[in-house]
Coordinates of C-alpha atoms and ligand atoms in Angstrom, one line a residue:
X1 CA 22.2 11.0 11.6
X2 CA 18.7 9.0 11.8
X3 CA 18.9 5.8 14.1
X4 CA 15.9 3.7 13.0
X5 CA 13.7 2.7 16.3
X6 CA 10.9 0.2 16.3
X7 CA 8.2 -0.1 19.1
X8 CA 7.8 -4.1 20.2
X9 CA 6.9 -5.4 23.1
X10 CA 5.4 -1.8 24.6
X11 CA 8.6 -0.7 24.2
X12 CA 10.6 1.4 22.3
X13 CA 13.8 0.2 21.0
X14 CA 16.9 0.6 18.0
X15 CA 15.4 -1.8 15.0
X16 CA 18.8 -3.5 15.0
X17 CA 17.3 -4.7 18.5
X18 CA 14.2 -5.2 17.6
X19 CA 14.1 -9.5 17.5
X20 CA 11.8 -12.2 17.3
X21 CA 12.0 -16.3 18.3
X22 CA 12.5 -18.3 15.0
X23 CA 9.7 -20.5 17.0
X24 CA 7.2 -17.2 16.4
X25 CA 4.1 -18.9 14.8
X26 CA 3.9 -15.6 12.3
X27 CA 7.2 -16.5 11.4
X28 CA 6.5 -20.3 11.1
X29 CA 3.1 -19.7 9.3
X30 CA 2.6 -16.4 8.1
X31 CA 0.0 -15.6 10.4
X32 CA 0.7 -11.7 10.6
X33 CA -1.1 -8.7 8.9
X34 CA 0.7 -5.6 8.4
X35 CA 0.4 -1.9 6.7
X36 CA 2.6 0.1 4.6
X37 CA 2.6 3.8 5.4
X38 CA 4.4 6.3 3.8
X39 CA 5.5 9.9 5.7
X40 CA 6.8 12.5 3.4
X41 CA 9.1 15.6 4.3
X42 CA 8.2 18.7 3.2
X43 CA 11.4 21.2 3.6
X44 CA 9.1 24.1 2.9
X45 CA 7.8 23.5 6.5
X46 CA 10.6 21.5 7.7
X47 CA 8.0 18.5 8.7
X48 CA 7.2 15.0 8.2
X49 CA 3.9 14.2 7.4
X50 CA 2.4 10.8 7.7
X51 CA -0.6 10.3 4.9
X52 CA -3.6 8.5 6.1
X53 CA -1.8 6.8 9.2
X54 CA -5.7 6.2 10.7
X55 CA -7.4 5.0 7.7
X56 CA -4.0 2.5 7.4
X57 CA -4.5 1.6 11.5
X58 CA -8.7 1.2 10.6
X59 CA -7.6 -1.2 8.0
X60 CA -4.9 -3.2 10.1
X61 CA -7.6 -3.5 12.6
X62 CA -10.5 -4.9 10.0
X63 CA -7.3 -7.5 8.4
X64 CA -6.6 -8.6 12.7
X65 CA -10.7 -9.1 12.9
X66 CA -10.4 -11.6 9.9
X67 CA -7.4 -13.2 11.1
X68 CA -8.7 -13.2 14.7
X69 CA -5.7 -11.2 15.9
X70 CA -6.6 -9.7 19.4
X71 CA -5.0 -5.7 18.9
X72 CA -3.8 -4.9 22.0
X73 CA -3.8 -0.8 20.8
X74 CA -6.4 1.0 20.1
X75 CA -6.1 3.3 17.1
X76 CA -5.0 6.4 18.7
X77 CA -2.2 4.3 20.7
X78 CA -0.6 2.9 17.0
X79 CA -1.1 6.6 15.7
X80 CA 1.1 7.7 18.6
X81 CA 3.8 4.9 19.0
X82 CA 3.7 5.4 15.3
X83 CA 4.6 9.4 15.7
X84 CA 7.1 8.4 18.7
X85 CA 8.9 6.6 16.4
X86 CA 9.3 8.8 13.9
X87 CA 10.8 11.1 16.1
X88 CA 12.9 9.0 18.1
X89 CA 14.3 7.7 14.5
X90 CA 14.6 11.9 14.0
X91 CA 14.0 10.7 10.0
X92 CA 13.9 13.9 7.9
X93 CA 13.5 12.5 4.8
X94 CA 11.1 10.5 3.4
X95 CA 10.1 7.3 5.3
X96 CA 8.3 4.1 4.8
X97 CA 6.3 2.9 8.2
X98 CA 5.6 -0.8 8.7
X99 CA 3.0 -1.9 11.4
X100 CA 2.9 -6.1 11.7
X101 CA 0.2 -7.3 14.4
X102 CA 1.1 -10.9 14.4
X103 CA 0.5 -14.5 16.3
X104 CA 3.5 -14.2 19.0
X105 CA 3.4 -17.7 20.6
X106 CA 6.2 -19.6 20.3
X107 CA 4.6 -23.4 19.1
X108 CA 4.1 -25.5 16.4
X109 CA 0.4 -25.9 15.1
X110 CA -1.8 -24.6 12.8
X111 CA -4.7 -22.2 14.0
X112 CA -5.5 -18.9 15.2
X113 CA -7.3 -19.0 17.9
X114 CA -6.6 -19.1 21.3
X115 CA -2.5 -17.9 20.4
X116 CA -0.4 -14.7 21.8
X117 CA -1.0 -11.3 19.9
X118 CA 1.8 -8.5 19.6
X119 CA 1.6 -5.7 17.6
X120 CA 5.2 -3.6 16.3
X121 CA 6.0 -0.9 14.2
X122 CA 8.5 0.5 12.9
X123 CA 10.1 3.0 9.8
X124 CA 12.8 3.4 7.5
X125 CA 13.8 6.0 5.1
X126 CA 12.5 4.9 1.5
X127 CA 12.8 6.2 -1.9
X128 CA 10.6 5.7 -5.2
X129 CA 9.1 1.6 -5.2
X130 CA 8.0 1.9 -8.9
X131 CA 9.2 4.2 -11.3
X132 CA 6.7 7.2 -11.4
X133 CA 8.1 9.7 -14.3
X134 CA 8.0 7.4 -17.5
X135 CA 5.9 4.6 -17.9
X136 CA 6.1 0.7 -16.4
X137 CA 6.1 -2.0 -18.6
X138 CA 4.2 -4.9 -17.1
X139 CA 3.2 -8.8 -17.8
X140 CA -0.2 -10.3 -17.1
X141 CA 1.1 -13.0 -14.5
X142 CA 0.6 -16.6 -15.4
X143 CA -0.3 -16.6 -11.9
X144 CA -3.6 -16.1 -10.5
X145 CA -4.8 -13.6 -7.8
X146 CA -6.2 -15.2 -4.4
X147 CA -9.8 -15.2 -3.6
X148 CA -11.4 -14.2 -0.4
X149 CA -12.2 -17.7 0.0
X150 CA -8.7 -18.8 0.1
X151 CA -6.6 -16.2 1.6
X152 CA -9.1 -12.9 2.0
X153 CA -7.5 -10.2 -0.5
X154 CA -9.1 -7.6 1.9
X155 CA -6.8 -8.6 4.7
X156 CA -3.0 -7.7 4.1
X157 CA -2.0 -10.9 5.2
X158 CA 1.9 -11.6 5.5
X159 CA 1.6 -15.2 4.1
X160 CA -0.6 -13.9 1.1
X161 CA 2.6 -12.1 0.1
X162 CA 3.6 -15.2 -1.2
X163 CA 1.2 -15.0 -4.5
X164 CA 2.4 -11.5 -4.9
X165 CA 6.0 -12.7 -4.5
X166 CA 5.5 -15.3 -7.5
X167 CA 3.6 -12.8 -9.8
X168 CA 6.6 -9.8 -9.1
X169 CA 9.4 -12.5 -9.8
X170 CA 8.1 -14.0 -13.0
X171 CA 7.5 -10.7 -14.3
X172 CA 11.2 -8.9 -13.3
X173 CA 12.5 -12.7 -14.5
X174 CA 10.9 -11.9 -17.8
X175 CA 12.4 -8.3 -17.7
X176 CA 9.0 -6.7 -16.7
X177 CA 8.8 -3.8 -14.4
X178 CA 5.7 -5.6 -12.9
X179 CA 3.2 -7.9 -12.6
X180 CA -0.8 -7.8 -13.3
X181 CA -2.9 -10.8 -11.6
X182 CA -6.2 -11.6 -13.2
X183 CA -8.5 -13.3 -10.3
X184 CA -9.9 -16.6 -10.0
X185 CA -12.2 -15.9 -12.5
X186 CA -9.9 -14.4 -15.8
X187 CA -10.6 -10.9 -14.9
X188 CA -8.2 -8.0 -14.1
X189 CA -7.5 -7.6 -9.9
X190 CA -4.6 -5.4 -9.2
X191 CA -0.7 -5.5 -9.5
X192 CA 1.3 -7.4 -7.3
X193 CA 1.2 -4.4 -4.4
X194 CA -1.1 -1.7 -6.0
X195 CA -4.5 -1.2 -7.4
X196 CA -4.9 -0.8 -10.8
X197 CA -6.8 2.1 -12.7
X198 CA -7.8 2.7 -16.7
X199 CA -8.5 6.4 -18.7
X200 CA -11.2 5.4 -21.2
X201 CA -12.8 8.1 -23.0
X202 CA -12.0 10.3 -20.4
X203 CA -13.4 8.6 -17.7
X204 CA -11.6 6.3 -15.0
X205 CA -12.1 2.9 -14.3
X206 CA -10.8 0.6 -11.7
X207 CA -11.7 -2.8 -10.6
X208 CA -14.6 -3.0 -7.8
X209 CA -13.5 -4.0 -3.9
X210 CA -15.6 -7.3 -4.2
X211 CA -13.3 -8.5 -6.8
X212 CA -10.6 -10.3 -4.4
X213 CA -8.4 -7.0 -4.1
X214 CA -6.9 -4.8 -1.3
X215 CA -9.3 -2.0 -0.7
X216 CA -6.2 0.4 -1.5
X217 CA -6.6 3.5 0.4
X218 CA -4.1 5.7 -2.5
X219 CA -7.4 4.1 -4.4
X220 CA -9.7 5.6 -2.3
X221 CA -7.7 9.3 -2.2
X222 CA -7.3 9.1 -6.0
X223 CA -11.5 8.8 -6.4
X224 CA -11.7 11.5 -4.4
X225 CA -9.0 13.5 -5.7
X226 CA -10.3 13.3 -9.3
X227 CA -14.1 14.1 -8.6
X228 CA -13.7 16.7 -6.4
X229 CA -10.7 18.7 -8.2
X230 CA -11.0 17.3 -11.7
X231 CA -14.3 16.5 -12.0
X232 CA -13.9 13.3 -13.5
X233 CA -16.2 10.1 -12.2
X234 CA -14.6 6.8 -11.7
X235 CA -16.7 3.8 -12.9
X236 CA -16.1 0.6 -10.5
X237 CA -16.8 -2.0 -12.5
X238 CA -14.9 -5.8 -13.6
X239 CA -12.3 -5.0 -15.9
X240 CA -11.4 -7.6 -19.1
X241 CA -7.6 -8.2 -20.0
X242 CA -7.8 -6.5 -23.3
X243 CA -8.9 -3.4 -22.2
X244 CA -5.8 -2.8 -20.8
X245 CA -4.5 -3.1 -24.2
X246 CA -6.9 -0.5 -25.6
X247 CA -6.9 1.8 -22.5
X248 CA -6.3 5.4 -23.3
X249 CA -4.2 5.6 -20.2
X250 CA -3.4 3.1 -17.3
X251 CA -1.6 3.1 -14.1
X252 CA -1.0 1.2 -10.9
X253 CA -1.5 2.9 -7.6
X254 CA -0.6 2.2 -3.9
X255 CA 1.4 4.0 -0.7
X256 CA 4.8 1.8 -1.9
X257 CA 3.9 2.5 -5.8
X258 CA 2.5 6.2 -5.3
X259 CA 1.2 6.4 -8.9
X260 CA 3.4 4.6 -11.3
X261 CA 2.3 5.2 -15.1
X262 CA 1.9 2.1 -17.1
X263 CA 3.4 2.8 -20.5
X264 CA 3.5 -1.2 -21.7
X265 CA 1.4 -4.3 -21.5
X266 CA 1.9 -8.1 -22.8
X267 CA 4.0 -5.7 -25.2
X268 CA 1.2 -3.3 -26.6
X269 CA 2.1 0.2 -26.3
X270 CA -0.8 1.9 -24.2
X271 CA -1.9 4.8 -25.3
X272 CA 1.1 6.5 -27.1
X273 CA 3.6 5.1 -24.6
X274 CA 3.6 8.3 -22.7
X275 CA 2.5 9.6 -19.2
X276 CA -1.3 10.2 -20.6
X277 CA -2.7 14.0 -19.2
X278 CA -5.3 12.7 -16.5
X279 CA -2.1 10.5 -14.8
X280 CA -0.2 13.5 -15.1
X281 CA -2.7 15.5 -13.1
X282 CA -3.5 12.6 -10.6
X283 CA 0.2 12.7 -10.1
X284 CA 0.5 16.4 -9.1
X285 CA -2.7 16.3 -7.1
X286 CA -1.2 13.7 -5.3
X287 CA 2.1 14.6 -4.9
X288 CA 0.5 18.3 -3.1
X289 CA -2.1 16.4 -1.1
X290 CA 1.0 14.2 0.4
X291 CA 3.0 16.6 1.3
X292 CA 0.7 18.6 2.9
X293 CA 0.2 21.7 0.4
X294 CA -3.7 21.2 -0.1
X295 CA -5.6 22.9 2.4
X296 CA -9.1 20.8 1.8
X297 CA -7.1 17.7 2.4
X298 CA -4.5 18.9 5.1
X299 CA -6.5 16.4 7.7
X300 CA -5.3 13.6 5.7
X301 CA -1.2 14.8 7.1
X302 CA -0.3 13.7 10.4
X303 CA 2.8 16.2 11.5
X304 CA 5.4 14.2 13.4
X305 CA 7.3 17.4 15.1
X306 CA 4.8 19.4 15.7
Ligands
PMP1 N1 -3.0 -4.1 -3.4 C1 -2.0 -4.7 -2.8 C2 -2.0 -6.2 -2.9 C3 -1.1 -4.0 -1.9 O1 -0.2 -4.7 -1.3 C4 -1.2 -2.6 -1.8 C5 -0.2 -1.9 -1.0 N2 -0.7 -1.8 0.3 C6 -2.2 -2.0 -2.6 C7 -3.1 -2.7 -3.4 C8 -2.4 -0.5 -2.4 O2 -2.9 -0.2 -1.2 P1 -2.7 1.2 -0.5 O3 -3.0 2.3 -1.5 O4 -3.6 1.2 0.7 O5 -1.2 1.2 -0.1

């Protein structure tokens, strides 16, 4: 049986031990940023790979530069307390990793500078976030996406889980699978914890990084993905709310989500309600490149028992 371990503290400890004050400024003001990581078990090699785990730790480090977040790990000492976790857990199944560096002191006040810094990690085993097989139906949130001005979208910012909190609750509320923000400015962002990405005459489309979103990195892999094995472009560009009404395809993306077709918008069927052909493909490509089974992308797996 898998015992879930965390690493806090420079240690290595059971989760269930794994505590912080309830005086924790993070905890009092949200002043954390954290990753999502997913490692997926292949039993044709009996092994866990973690996808991307540097290009996650690259991005933790960029959201702790905004939030002035002293790291006190370089990138190759998360990448291993990350692996030594995963082992020490002994998961062998699929797992979802959570790094938090956060704002340890114990005091009232708001700020960021000059405060305690502490980084932890930890993973637990984790099935499917969105449904991936037939089609989400989603709401355009009432609520509005935040800008970098306010709370920078390019940081993954605990407290900025708040706005995706209020936009994933109205929508499930409303008996939506999920929820689409439109930024400050009326166009489309991103879902509540994925990018978002249209087929249009047989091209894709997603919304550009300078639009107040998280610069996914599933986004990233899926670009890459589809020019180099499918040939197909992707045109970065401001999206309007009716084209997602008039897509040929559309689908959210992220390491929780994975890629979740989008079958249903504000109640127009898109496309003909189905998982549309390029999706499909993405999906496979995907789903090989995780677990390890394409040789031009094996670099992106990090083996845990190896
Ligand atoms: N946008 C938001 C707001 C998210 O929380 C996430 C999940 N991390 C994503 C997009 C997708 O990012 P990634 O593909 O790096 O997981």
């Amino acid at each position: 049986m898998a015992t879930p371990y965390a690493f806090m503290g420079g240690q290595y400890l059971p989760l269930e031990d794994a505590k912080i004050s309830i005086m924790t400024h993070a905890f009092l003001y949200g002043t954390a940023c954290f990753e999502g990581i997913r490692a997926y078990w292949s039993p044709e090699e009996e092994e866990l790979f973690i996808f991307r785990m540097r290009e996650h730790y690259e991005r933790l480090a960029n959201s702790c530069k905004i939030l002035q977040i002293g790291l006190k790990f370089s990138i190759d000492e998360m990448c291993d307390a990350t692996i030594q976790v995963l082992r020490k857990s002994e998961f062998k199944e699929n797992v979802y990793i959570r790094p938090v560096a956060y704002k340890s002191t114990k005091a009232i006040g708001v700020k960021l500078a000059g405060l305690d810094d502490d980084f932890l990690v930890f993973g637990i085993p984790f099935g499917d976030y969105l449904d991936v097989n037939k089609g989400i139906r989603v709401q355009v949130s009432t609520w509005r996406h935040l800008e970098d001005n306010i709370i920078p979208a390019r940081a993954k910012v605990n407290g900025a889980y708040v706005n995706a909190a209020l936009a994933k609750s109205e929508a499930l509320q409303n008996g939506y699978d999920e929820a689409i923000f439109l930024s400050g400015d009326g166009h489309v962002a991103e879902g509540s914890a994925e990018n978002l990405f249209l087929v249009k005459c047989g091209k894709l489309v997603t919304t550009p990084t300078t639009e107040d979103i998280l610069e996914g990195i599933t986004r990233a892999t899926l670009i890459e993905l589809a020019r180099n094995e499918l040939g197909i472009e992707t045109i970065e560009r401001r999206i309007d709310r009716t084209e997602l009404y008039t897509a040929d395809e559309c689908f959210l993306c992220g390491t929780g989500a994975q890629i979740s077709p989008i079958s249903e918008v504000d109640h127009r069927i898109v496309g003909d309600g189905g998982v549309g052909p390029i999706t499909r493909k993405l999906q496979a490509l995907y789903d090989d490149a995780v677990h390890g089974r394409l040789p031009r992308y094996r670099h992106w797996c990090t083996p845990v028992y190896r």
